[in-house]
Amino acid sequence: MAIIWLADDRATLVWNSRHFLSYFYFCSNRQNKNYCTSQLLVEYNTKEKMSEPWPENATLYQPYEAEQILLPENSSCLAVKAYLKMCNLPCDVRSCANAEFMSPGGRMTKLPVLQAGAFVFAEFEPIVNFVEHKSGAIGQSLDEDEKAEMRTYVSLTENIFTMAEYYICFMVPRVYEEVTSPRNGCVFPWPLNKIQNWSKQRTAKKLLKVYQWHDMEIEDVMDKVEKCCETLNMKLKEHEGPYFYGAEPCELDAIVFGHLFSVLTVNLPNMALAQSVQKFKPLVQFCRFIDDKYFQMKNTL
């Protein structure tokens, strides 16, 4: 039996199954090679673009600060803005109602969203990793051991405070009813605002469950926060300079400032989180220093 196989606009006559399988293997192998070649070209082009200078039109997208943004989102956005300022990298900050839905994804808040040339990143860690490919990244004076230690502190701070902020916003009824629900749904018409609030609360509770925070009492949450603050407080005292690692800033300074400053300055019906942070005066003073140096927001701490 003859089989007609069309390829490259040519008809190939395959007289038996053995010849057909041989030709099929040849085509598959050629396709795999082409695919691998294309992947290598994509990776090469990506590395070339990653090594390009910082774009002048870099834009950071976030929800509206006055009406919409929630505490964990505000902390993440402020941490990224602080990091970019410390790196002396210009960035246009734009507020928009759909910033969360512009995000390519993320582990926690999915915010802020950075568009830099051909690249789009979301959340603190991916944005920091992108900036480290540029020449203006901070923390270059640290040795490898210090960088590994510093990243451990960054992870600790982000995990503890983000979970505590989500807990306060979504698990404390009064905070959810008076602050979280109205702010999260303010940019949507009825009944879409109700649907969005339900979806956001469901996602937040699922995240808290993944990190095993969903069944905690608020006293347990504050205990974790205070232990984290004690760890950071001890680290801050190790060096004589104003930053965690001496005279120059690093990404730990940015992430700690973003969370602590947001916790201390955002008014909520339940201020237990801020009261826990205020017990550590060196950390409060650290937030004042970063605010005065990079922002001058003049918030009362």
mmCIF file of C-alpha atoms in Angstrom:
data_model
loop_
_atom_site.group_PDB
_atom_site.id
_atom_site.type_symbol
_atom_site.label_atom_id
_atom_site.label_comp_id
_atom_site.label_asym_id
_atom_site.label_seq_id
_atom_site.Cartn_x
_atom_site.Cartn_y
_atom_site.Cartn_z
ATOM 1 C CA MET A 1 0.000 0.000 0.000
ATOM 2 C CA ALA A 2 1.326 3.418 -0.911
ATOM 3 C CA ILE A 3 1.078 6.413 1.408
ATOM 4 C CA ILE A 4 1.321 9.992 0.181
ATOM 5 C CA TRP A 5 3.054 12.297 2.726
ATOM 6 C CA LEU A 6 3.113 16.033 2.031
ATOM 7 C CA ALA A 7 6.079 18.022 3.340
ATOM 8 C CA ASP A 8 7.682 21.278 2.200
ATOM 9 C CA ASP A 9 5.230 21.447 -0.728
ATOM 10 C CA ARG A 10 6.562 18.191 -2.084
ATOM 11 C CA ALA A 11 4.829 14.818 -2.265
ATOM 12 C CA THR A 12 6.873 11.995 -0.872
ATOM 13 C CA LEU A 13 5.822 8.460 -1.701
ATOM 14 C CA VAL A 14 6.300 6.085 1.219
ATOM 15 C CA TRP A 15 5.927 2.494 0.136
ATOM 16 C CA ASN A 16 5.858 0.738 3.475
ATOM 17 C CA SER A 17 5.565 1.401 7.205
ATOM 18 C CA ARG A 18 9.317 1.122 7.768
ATOM 19 C CA HIS A 19 10.021 3.955 5.343
ATOM 20 C CA PHE A 20 7.159 5.977 6.767
ATOM 21 C CA LEU A 21 8.490 5.669 10.349
ATOM 22 C CA SER A 22 11.980 6.588 9.197
ATOM 23 C CA TYR A 23 10.679 9.711 7.501
ATOM 24 C CA PHE A 24 8.515 10.591 10.535
ATOM 25 C CA TYR A 25 11.562 10.269 12.809
ATOM 26 C CA PHE A 26 13.555 12.492 10.444
ATOM 27 C CA CYS A 27 10.838 15.198 10.507
ATOM 28 C CA SER A 28 10.440 15.022 14.299
ATOM 29 C CA ASN A 29 14.183 15.250 14.833
ATOM 30 C CA ARG A 30 14.396 18.239 12.501
ATOM 31 C CA GLN A 31 11.535 19.970 14.341
ATOM 32 C CA ASN A 32 13.209 19.344 17.710
ATOM 33 C CA LYS A 33 16.444 20.839 16.442
ATOM 34 C CA ASN A 34 14.583 23.864 15.101
ATOM 35 C CA TYR A 35 12.771 24.243 18.421
ATOM 36 C CA CYS A 36 16.013 24.025 20.422
ATOM 37 C CA THR A 37 17.633 26.549 18.082
ATOM 38 C CA SER A 38 14.729 28.958 18.518
ATOM 39 C CA GLN A 39 14.875 28.556 22.307
ATOM 40 C CA LEU A 40 18.590 29.359 22.306
ATOM 41 C CA LEU A 41 17.932 32.450 20.200
ATOM 42 C CA VAL A 42 15.180 33.579 22.599
ATOM 43 C CA GLU A 43 17.477 33.096 25.603
ATOM 44 C CA TYR A 44 20.296 34.933 23.849
ATOM 45 C CA ASN A 45 18.051 37.846 22.892
ATOM 46 C CA THR A 46 16.638 37.977 26.433
ATOM 47 C CA LYS A 47 20.106 38.152 27.966
ATOM 48 C CA GLU A 48 21.063 40.860 25.469
ATOM 49 C CA LYS A 49 17.999 42.927 26.401
ATOM 50 C CA MET A 50 18.501 42.307 30.122
ATOM 51 C CA SER A 51 21.987 43.787 29.865
ATOM 52 C CA GLU A 52 20.704 46.971 28.222
ATOM 53 C CA PRO A 53 20.741 50.232 30.239
ATOM 54 C CA TRP A 54 17.806 51.114 32.484
ATOM 55 C CA PRO A 55 14.998 52.458 30.240
ATOM 56 C CA GLU A 56 14.042 56.098 30.652
ATOM 57 C CA ASN A 57 10.322 55.287 30.338
ATOM 58 C CA ALA A 58 10.186 52.623 33.083
ATOM 59 C CA THR A 59 6.743 52.671 34.712
ATOM 60 C CA LEU A 60 5.508 51.270 38.021
ATOM 61 C CA TYR A 61 1.775 50.493 38.212
ATOM 62 C CA GLN A 62 -0.132 50.295 41.486
ATOM 63 C CA PRO A 63 -3.722 50.733 42.748
ATOM 64 C CA TYR A 64 -4.979 54.161 43.813
ATOM 65 C CA GLU A 65 -3.361 55.017 47.138
ATOM 66 C CA ALA A 66 -6.088 57.214 48.592
ATOM 67 C CA GLU A 67 -9.117 55.107 47.667
ATOM 68 C CA GLN A 68 -8.202 51.542 46.714
ATOM 69 C CA ILE A 69 -4.874 50.038 47.785
ATOM 70 C CA LEU A 70 -4.850 47.573 50.698
ATOM 71 C CA LEU A 71 -2.232 47.301 53.432
ATOM 72 C CA PRO A 72 -0.203 44.343 52.045
ATOM 73 C CA GLU A 73 -0.285 45.858 48.557
ATOM 74 C CA ASN A 74 0.809 49.252 49.856
ATOM 75 C CA SER A 75 3.722 47.629 51.690
ATOM 76 C CA SER A 76 4.901 45.804 48.576
ATOM 77 C CA CYS A 77 4.583 48.882 46.359
ATOM 78 C CA LEU A 78 6.391 51.098 48.867
ATOM 79 C CA ALA A 79 9.213 48.555 49.220
ATOM 80 C CA VAL A 80 9.779 48.536 45.446
ATOM 81 C CA LYS A 81 9.654 52.346 45.235
ATOM 82 C CA ALA A 82 12.178 52.565 48.071
ATOM 83 C CA TYR A 83 14.467 50.046 46.362
ATOM 84 C CA LEU A 84 14.399 51.918 43.040
ATOM 85 C CA LYS A 85 15.126 55.205 44.816
ATOM 86 C CA MET A 86 18.042 53.618 46.656
ATOM 87 C CA CYS A 87 19.358 52.398 43.296
ATOM 88 C CA ASN A 88 18.842 55.909 41.880
ATOM 89 C CA LEU A 89 16.802 54.474 39.003
ATOM 90 C CA PRO A 90 14.119 56.804 37.590
ATOM 91 C CA CYS A 91 10.616 55.369 37.391
ATOM 92 C CA ASP A 92 7.226 56.899 36.652
ATOM 93 C CA VAL A 93 4.624 55.763 39.221
ATOM 94 C CA ARG A 94 1.108 55.434 37.839
ATOM 95 C CA SER A 95 -2.023 54.605 39.789
ATOM 96 C CA CYS A 96 -4.782 52.693 38.011
ATOM 97 C CA ALA A 97 -7.842 50.702 39.012
ATOM 98 C CA ASN A 98 -6.799 47.515 37.229
ATOM 99 C CA ALA A 99 -3.148 47.318 38.315
ATOM 100 C CA GLU A 100 -3.694 43.919 39.946
ATOM 101 C CA PHE A 101 -5.098 42.504 36.700
ATOM 102 C CA MET A 102 -2.155 43.822 34.690
ATOM 103 C CA SER A 103 0.198 41.696 36.781
ATOM 104 C CA PRO A 104 1.908 38.700 35.134
ATOM 105 C CA GLY A 105 1.450 36.869 38.458
ATOM 106 C CA GLY A 106 3.197 36.587 41.754
ATOM 107 C CA ARG A 107 3.631 34.660 44.974
ATOM 108 C CA MET A 108 1.670 37.002 47.267
ATOM 109 C CA THR A 109 0.338 40.456 46.348
ATOM 110 C CA LYS A 110 1.072 40.440 42.576
ATOM 111 C CA LEU A 111 1.908 44.134 42.993
ATOM 112 C CA PRO A 112 3.401 46.476 41.984
ATOM 113 C CA VAL A 113 3.808 45.905 38.245
ATOM 114 C CA LEU A 114 7.011 47.206 36.651
ATOM 115 C CA GLN A 115 7.209 47.760 32.905
ATOM 116 C CA ALA A 116 10.801 48.343 31.858
ATOM 117 C CA GLY A 117 11.320 48.269 28.117
ATOM 118 C CA ALA A 118 10.272 44.867 26.816
ATOM 119 C CA PHE A 119 10.020 43.355 30.307
ATOM 120 C CA VAL A 120 7.150 43.222 32.785
ATOM 121 C CA PHE A 121 7.668 42.066 36.372
ATOM 122 C CA ALA A 122 5.553 42.036 39.516
ATOM 123 C CA GLU A 123 6.329 41.957 43.259
ATOM 124 C CA PHE A 124 9.505 42.834 45.114
ATOM 125 C CA GLU A 125 11.779 39.853 44.514
ATOM 126 C CA PRO A 126 11.361 39.523 40.700
ATOM 127 C CA ILE A 127 11.872 43.275 40.285
ATOM 128 C CA VAL A 128 15.017 43.173 42.440
ATOM 129 C CA ASN A 129 16.345 40.223 40.418
ATOM 130 C CA PHE A 130 15.770 42.203 37.217
ATOM 131 C CA VAL A 131 17.523 45.305 38.567
ATOM 132 C CA GLU A 132 20.514 43.198 39.632
ATOM 133 C CA HIS A 133 21.218 42.586 35.935
ATOM 134 C CA LYS A 134 21.752 46.311 35.588
ATOM 135 C CA SER A 135 24.750 48.295 36.796
ATOM 136 C CA GLY A 136 22.823 50.372 39.361
ATOM 137 C CA ALA A 137 21.814 47.614 41.790
ATOM 138 C CA ILE A 138 22.595 48.200 45.470
ATOM 139 C CA GLY A 139 24.245 45.736 47.827
ATOM 140 C CA GLN A 140 27.193 45.031 45.531
ATOM 141 C CA SER A 141 29.659 45.686 48.357
ATOM 142 C CA LEU A 142 28.407 42.649 50.306
ATOM 143 C CA ASP A 143 30.318 39.386 50.055
ATOM 144 C CA GLU A 144 28.578 36.129 49.154
ATOM 145 C CA ASP A 145 27.960 35.097 52.764
ATOM 146 C CA GLU A 146 26.472 38.476 53.587
ATOM 147 C CA LYS A 147 24.245 38.352 50.497
ATOM 148 C CA ALA A 148 22.955 34.909 51.468
ATOM 149 C CA GLU A 149 22.266 36.100 55.011
ATOM 150 C CA MET A 150 20.631 39.275 53.736
ATOM 151 C CA ARG A 151 18.273 37.333 51.455
ATOM 152 C CA THR A 152 17.244 35.198 54.432
ATOM 153 C CA TYR A 153 16.237 38.340 56.317
ATOM 154 C CA VAL A 154 14.383 39.613 53.228
ATOM 155 C CA SER A 155 12.422 36.376 52.968
ATOM 156 C CA LEU A 156 11.628 36.388 56.691
ATOM 157 C CA THR A 157 10.409 39.988 56.608
ATOM 158 C CA GLU A 158 8.290 39.569 53.490
ATOM 159 C CA ASN A 159 6.666 36.331 54.626
ATOM 160 C CA ILE A 160 5.879 37.377 58.204
ATOM 161 C CA PHE A 161 4.633 40.876 57.496
ATOM 162 C CA THR A 162 2.695 40.064 54.336
ATOM 163 C CA MET A 163 0.858 37.253 56.103
ATOM 164 C CA ALA A 164 0.195 39.445 59.150
ATOM 165 C CA GLU A 165 -1.132 42.236 56.910
ATOM 166 C CA TYR A 166 -3.408 39.842 55.054
ATOM 167 C CA TYR A 167 -4.617 38.463 58.375
ATOM 168 C CA ILE A 168 -5.487 41.915 59.713
ATOM 169 C CA CYS A 169 -7.234 42.934 56.480
ATOM 170 C CA PHE A 170 -9.270 39.784 55.864
ATOM 171 C CA MET A 171 -9.570 37.853 59.144
ATOM 172 C CA VAL A 172 -10.445 40.686 61.545
ATOM 173 C CA PRO A 173 -14.165 41.355 60.905
ATOM 174 C CA ARG A 174 -14.205 45.052 61.745
ATOM 175 C CA VAL A 175 -11.172 45.812 59.571
ATOM 176 C CA TYR A 176 -12.651 43.854 56.663
ATOM 177 C CA GLU A 177 -16.082 45.481 56.882
ATOM 178 C CA GLU A 178 -14.893 49.071 57.440
ATOM 179 C CA VAL A 179 -11.714 49.200 55.367
ATOM 180 C CA THR A 180 -10.875 46.179 53.201
ATOM 181 C CA SER A 181 -14.249 45.597 51.554
ATOM 182 C CA PRO A 182 -15.048 49.259 50.745
ATOM 183 C CA ARG A 183 -11.556 50.002 49.406
ATOM 184 C CA ASN A 184 -11.204 46.834 47.346
ATOM 185 C CA GLY A 185 -14.615 47.239 45.739
ATOM 186 C CA CYS A 186 -14.654 51.015 45.280
ATOM 187 C CA VAL A 187 -13.565 51.000 41.632
ATOM 188 C CA PHE A 188 -16.201 48.458 40.534
ATOM 189 C CA PRO A 189 -19.947 48.998 40.001
ATOM 190 C CA TRP A 190 -22.537 46.893 41.780
ATOM 191 C CA PRO A 191 -22.753 43.864 41.697
ATOM 192 C CA LEU A 192 -19.213 43.470 40.356
ATOM 193 C CA ASN A 193 -17.813 45.030 43.537
ATOM 194 C CA LYS A 194 -19.457 42.287 45.610
ATOM 195 C CA ILE A 195 -18.070 39.590 43.332
ATOM 196 C CA GLN A 196 -14.594 41.132 43.417
ATOM 197 C CA ASN A 197 -14.656 41.360 47.226
ATOM 198 C CA TRP A 198 -15.720 37.724 47.503
ATOM 199 C CA SER A 199 -12.965 36.648 45.078
ATOM 200 C CA LYS A 200 -10.303 38.719 46.849
ATOM 201 C CA GLN A 201 -11.272 37.411 50.278
ATOM 202 C CA ARG A 202 -11.288 33.838 49.003
ATOM 203 C CA THR A 203 -7.790 34.268 47.509
ATOM 204 C CA ALA A 204 -6.473 35.872 50.703
ATOM 205 C CA LYS A 205 -7.845 33.110 52.935
ATOM 206 C CA LYS A 206 -6.418 30.472 50.606
ATOM 207 C CA LEU A 207 -3.000 32.139 50.842
ATOM 208 C CA LEU A 208 -3.222 32.290 54.628
ATOM 209 C CA LYS A 209 -4.137 28.615 54.676
ATOM 210 C CA VAL A 210 -1.144 27.699 52.522
ATOM 211 C CA TYR A 211 1.170 29.421 55.021
ATOM 212 C CA GLN A 212 -0.834 27.993 57.965
ATOM 213 C CA TRP A 213 -1.979 31.364 59.281
ATOM 214 C CA HIS A 214 -5.721 30.932 58.700
ATOM 215 C CA ASP A 215 -6.540 29.306 62.043
ATOM 216 C CA MET A 216 -4.405 31.590 64.240
ATOM 217 C CA GLU A 217 -5.713 33.940 66.891
ATOM 218 C CA ILE A 218 -4.667 37.562 66.605
ATOM 219 C CA GLU A 219 -2.397 37.136 69.652
ATOM 220 C CA ASP A 220 -0.480 34.438 67.761
ATOM 221 C CA VAL A 221 -0.093 36.747 64.775
ATOM 222 C CA MET A 222 1.260 39.564 66.928
ATOM 223 C CA ASP A 223 3.673 37.162 68.598
ATOM 224 C CA LYS A 224 5.138 36.216 65.205
ATOM 225 C CA VAL A 225 5.389 39.862 64.210
ATOM 226 C CA GLU A 226 7.178 40.833 67.429
ATOM 227 C CA LYS A 227 9.638 37.952 67.090
ATOM 228 C CA CYS A 228 10.402 39.077 63.546
ATOM 229 C CA CYS A 229 10.858 42.668 64.737
ATOM 230 C CA GLU A 230 13.178 41.506 67.507
ATOM 231 C CA THR A 231 15.308 39.670 64.942
ATOM 232 C CA LEU A 232 15.454 42.732 62.695
ATOM 233 C CA ASN A 233 16.160 44.993 65.657
ATOM 234 C CA MET A 234 19.157 42.894 66.665
ATOM 235 C CA LYS A 235 20.439 42.877 63.081
ATOM 236 C CA LEU A 236 20.117 46.663 62.800
ATOM 237 C CA LYS A 237 22.250 47.119 65.932
ATOM 238 C CA GLU A 238 25.117 45.010 64.568
ATOM 239 C CA HIS A 239 26.469 47.830 62.391
ATOM 240 C CA GLU A 240 27.225 51.455 63.187
ATOM 241 C CA GLY A 241 25.754 52.854 59.959
ATOM 242 C CA PRO A 242 22.114 53.864 59.446
ATOM 243 C CA TYR A 243 21.374 50.804 57.295
ATOM 244 C CA PHE A 244 21.189 47.119 58.142
ATOM 245 C CA TYR A 245 24.610 46.452 56.625
ATOM 246 C CA GLY A 246 26.410 49.644 57.526
ATOM 247 C CA ALA A 247 26.819 52.799 55.494
ATOM 248 C CA GLU A 248 25.168 51.651 52.255
ATOM 249 C CA PRO A 249 21.609 50.417 51.622
ATOM 250 C CA CYS A 250 20.623 47.001 50.341
ATOM 251 C CA GLU A 251 17.337 45.323 49.435
ATOM 252 C CA LEU A 252 16.721 44.416 53.102
ATOM 253 C CA ASP A 253 16.477 48.119 53.937
ATOM 254 C CA ALA A 254 13.858 48.597 51.231
ATOM 255 C CA ILE A 255 11.639 45.641 52.183
ATOM 256 C CA VAL A 256 11.762 46.441 55.917
ATOM 257 C CA PHE A 257 10.920 50.094 55.297
ATOM 258 C CA GLY A 258 8.058 49.212 52.942
ATOM 259 C CA HIS A 259 6.319 46.973 55.475
ATOM 260 C CA LEU A 260 7.069 48.831 58.692
ATOM 261 C CA PHE A 261 6.287 52.302 57.365
ATOM 262 C CA SER A 262 2.975 51.087 55.909
ATOM 263 C CA VAL A 263 2.023 49.351 59.157
ATOM 264 C CA LEU A 264 2.893 52.426 61.206
ATOM 265 C CA THR A 265 1.125 55.003 59.042
ATOM 266 C CA VAL A 266 -2.015 53.268 57.699
ATOM 267 C CA ASN A 267 -5.008 53.865 59.988
ATOM 268 C CA LEU A 268 -7.111 50.782 60.713
ATOM 269 C CA PRO A 269 -9.904 50.060 63.214
ATOM 270 C CA ASN A 270 -7.515 47.550 64.788
ATOM 271 C CA MET A 271 -3.994 48.971 65.266
ATOM 272 C CA ALA A 272 -2.499 45.912 66.974
ATOM 273 C CA LEU A 273 0.045 45.482 64.192
ATOM 274 C CA ALA A 274 1.303 49.057 64.495
ATOM 275 C CA GLN A 275 1.396 48.815 68.288
ATOM 276 C CA SER A 276 3.609 45.726 68.046
ATOM 277 C CA VAL A 277 6.068 47.477 65.721
ATOM 278 C CA GLN A 278 6.172 50.624 67.896
ATOM 279 C CA LYS A 279 7.712 48.601 70.723
ATOM 280 C CA PHE A 280 10.986 48.579 68.756
ATOM 281 C CA LYS A 281 12.228 52.165 68.755
ATOM 282 C CA PRO A 282 15.347 51.582 66.583
ATOM 283 C CA LEU A 283 13.122 50.212 63.807
ATOM 284 C CA VAL A 284 10.789 53.208 64.064
ATOM 285 C CA GLN A 285 13.794 55.530 63.894
ATOM 286 C CA PHE A 286 15.066 53.587 60.888
ATOM 287 C CA CYS A 287 11.744 54.230 59.103
ATOM 288 C CA ARG A 288 12.019 57.951 59.880
ATOM 289 C CA PHE A 289 15.538 58.019 58.427
ATOM 290 C CA ILE A 290 14.542 56.284 55.158
ATOM 291 C CA ASP A 291 11.471 58.493 54.779
ATOM 292 C CA ASP A 292 13.491 61.688 55.303
ATOM 293 C CA LYS A 293 16.247 60.614 52.927
ATOM 294 C CA TYR A 294 14.210 59.244 50.016
ATOM 295 C CA PHE A 295 10.550 60.306 50.312
ATOM 296 C CA GLN A 296 9.832 63.207 52.699
ATOM 297 C CA MET A 297 6.259 62.015 53.076
ATOM 298 C CA LYS A 298 6.098 63.720 56.491
ATOM 299 C CA ASN A 299 3.918 61.056 58.063
ATOM 300 C CA THR A 300 3.849 61.047 61.870
ATOM 301 C CA LEU A 301 5.500 57.930 63.245
#
